[in-house]
């Protein structure tokens, strides 16, 4: 079953929890900026439903990335979870990117899930060297830990993170429920802060524990998983925009916002546009709004 998916969305309490106490420590080390940096996009560019909607009606599949980077300024790059990108792939991604666009690659599952960060030095070097070649088009990379990677394995995670190059921004996504215990999570945030590493917050219907609202740095990496156009997708967005406004005022410097539409992500463009409009209105930003072509309804001309 898809992570965090529920049968009846109407039964879920989507209220955002208060921020973690450690967030105040993060704010105490930064000065709020008038123009925080915000990257917002989806998790996929290869969707044929985007043709005639956010891609030209004549777009070919080989050109999807080209058009995607002209609509959004980032992508949650899940492709790298399944393979280490080749030099040819990196070259293509750099060529197709526009100024200000960044890729946010996920660590390969052979590292995170199969080897669980142990004995993965060689494949890690291969992956890191590949994505660093993205240069100015590389944003936040993120390390998704498997569901069976609990707090008892912190020493393994700590060693792994320490061995990554300082110039690589890394956000860690935790999924084992024990990480979020009151006697574990605050200390984990502090340790990540000391390592100069970031953390992923996920907002998904069926796992409200991963909506931990904690930060280890003034950089937010948010995975927002919607419910295929359900009305709560928009009310949840409204709540997040208000929380972001508060966090920007306190000192949040950068936000990476990955908006999943749910299912095949057919509805993600419309929801991202809503996010952008609300962020611009309420947070005083000037994010570029994706252009969605009007859909012609058959018979509407008669």
Coordinates of N, CA, C and O in Angstrom, one line a residue, residues 15-27 182 185-186 189 199 201 209-217 220 239-240 242-244 246-247 250 252:
X15 N -5.2 18.8 11.2 CA -4.7 20.0 11.9 C -3.2 19.9 12.1 O -2.6 18.9 12.4
X16 N -2.5 21.0 11.8 CA -1.0 21.0 12.0 C -0.7 21.1 13.5 O -1.2 22.0 14.2
X17 N 0.2 20.2 13.9 CA 0.6 20.3 15.3 C 1.5 21.6 15.6 O 2.0 22.2 14.6
X18 N 1.7 21.9 16.8 CA 2.6 23.1 17.1 C 4.0 22.7 16.7 O 4.3 21.5 16.6
X19 N 4.8 23.7 16.6 CA 6.2 23.4 16.2 C 7.0 22.8 17.4 O 6.6 23.0 18.6
X20 N 8.0 22.1 17.1 CA 8.8 21.5 18.2 C 9.6 22.6 19.0 O 9.9 23.6 18.4
X21 N 9.8 22.3 20.3 CA 10.5 23.3 21.1 C 11.9 23.6 20.6 O 12.4 24.8 20.7
X22 N 12.5 22.7 19.9 CA 13.9 22.9 19.4 C 13.9 24.0 18.3 O 15.0 24.6 18.1
X23 N 12.8 24.2 17.7 CA 12.7 25.2 16.6 C 13.2 26.6 17.2 O 13.8 27.4 16.4
X24 N 12.9 26.9 18.4 CA 13.3 28.1 19.0 C 14.8 28.3 19.0 O 15.3 29.4 18.9
X25 N 15.5 27.2 19.2 CA 16.9 27.2 19.2 C 17.4 27.5 17.8 O 18.4 28.3 17.6
X26 N 16.7 27.0 16.8 CA 17.1 27.3 15.4 C 16.9 28.8 15.1 O 17.8 29.4 14.6
X27 N 15.8 29.3 15.5 CA 15.5 30.7 15.3 C 16.5 31.6 16.0 O 16.8 32.7 15.5
X182 N 8.7 11.3 22.5 CA 9.1 12.5 23.1 C 10.5 12.5 23.8 O 11.1 13.5 24.0
X185 N 12.9 12.3 19.9 CA 12.9 13.3 18.7 C 13.6 14.6 19.0 O 14.4 15.0 18.2
X186 N 13.4 15.2 20.2 CA 14.1 16.5 20.4 C 15.6 16.3 20.4 O 16.4 17.2 19.8
X189 N 16.8 16.0 16.7 CA 16.9 17.3 16.0 C 18.2 18.0 16.4 O 18.9 18.6 15.6
X199 N 16.2 18.1 8.0 CA 15.2 17.1 8.3 C 14.1 17.3 7.3 O 13.7 18.4 7.0
X201 N 10.0 17.0 6.7 CA 8.7 16.9 7.3 C 7.7 16.3 6.2 O 7.7 16.9 5.1
X209 N 2.3 11.0 12.5 CA 3.5 11.1 13.3 C 4.7 11.7 12.5 O 5.5 12.4 13.1
X210 N 4.7 11.5 11.2 CA 5.8 12.0 10.4 C 5.6 13.5 10.2 O 6.5 14.2 9.6
X211 N 4.5 14.0 10.6 CA 4.2 15.5 10.5 C 4.7 16.1 11.9 O 4.0 16.6 12.7
X212 N 6.0 15.9 12.1 CA 6.6 16.2 13.4 C 6.9 17.7 13.7 O 7.1 18.0 14.8
X213 N 6.8 18.5 12.7 CA 7.0 19.9 12.8 C 8.3 20.4 13.5 O 8.3 21.4 14.1
X214 N 9.3 19.6 13.3 CA 10.6 19.9 13.9 C 11.6 20.3 12.8 O 11.5 19.9 11.7
X215 N 12.5 21.2 13.2 CA 13.5 21.7 12.3 C 14.9 21.5 13.0 O 15.0 21.7 14.2
X216 N 15.9 21.2 12.2 CA 17.3 21.2 12.7 C 18.1 22.3 12.1 O 19.3 22.4 12.5
X217 N 17.5 23.1 11.3 CA 18.2 24.2 10.6 C 17.1 25.2 10.1 O 15.9 24.8 10.1
X220 N 13.6 24.3 5.5 CA 12.5 23.3 5.5 C 12.5 22.5 4.2 O 12.6 23.0 3.1
X239 N -3.5 26.1 5.7 CA -2.9 26.0 7.1 C -1.3 26.1 7.0 O -0.7 26.8 7.8
X240 N -0.8 25.4 6.0 CA 0.7 25.4 5.8 C 1.2 26.8 5.4 O 2.2 27.3 5.9
X242 N 0.0 29.7 6.3 CA 0.0 30.5 7.5 C 1.2 30.1 8.4 O 1.8 30.9 9.1
X243 N 1.4 28.8 8.5 CA 2.6 28.3 9.3 C 3.9 28.8 8.7 O 4.8 29.2 9.4
X244 N 4.0 28.8 7.4 CA 5.2 29.2 6.7 C 5.4 30.8 7.0 O 6.5 31.2 7.2
X246 N 4.5 32.4 9.6 CA 5.1 32.5 10.9 C 6.5 32.1 11.0 O 7.4 32.8 11.6
X247 N 6.9 31.0 10.3 CA 8.3 30.6 10.3 C 9.2 31.5 9.5 O 10.3 31.8 9.9
X250 N 10.0 34.3 11.8 CA 10.9 33.9 12.9 C 12.4 33.7 12.4 O 13.3 33.8 13.1
X252 N 13.0 31.4 9.1 CA 13.2 30.4 8.1 C 13.8 31.0 6.8 O 13.2 32.0 6.3

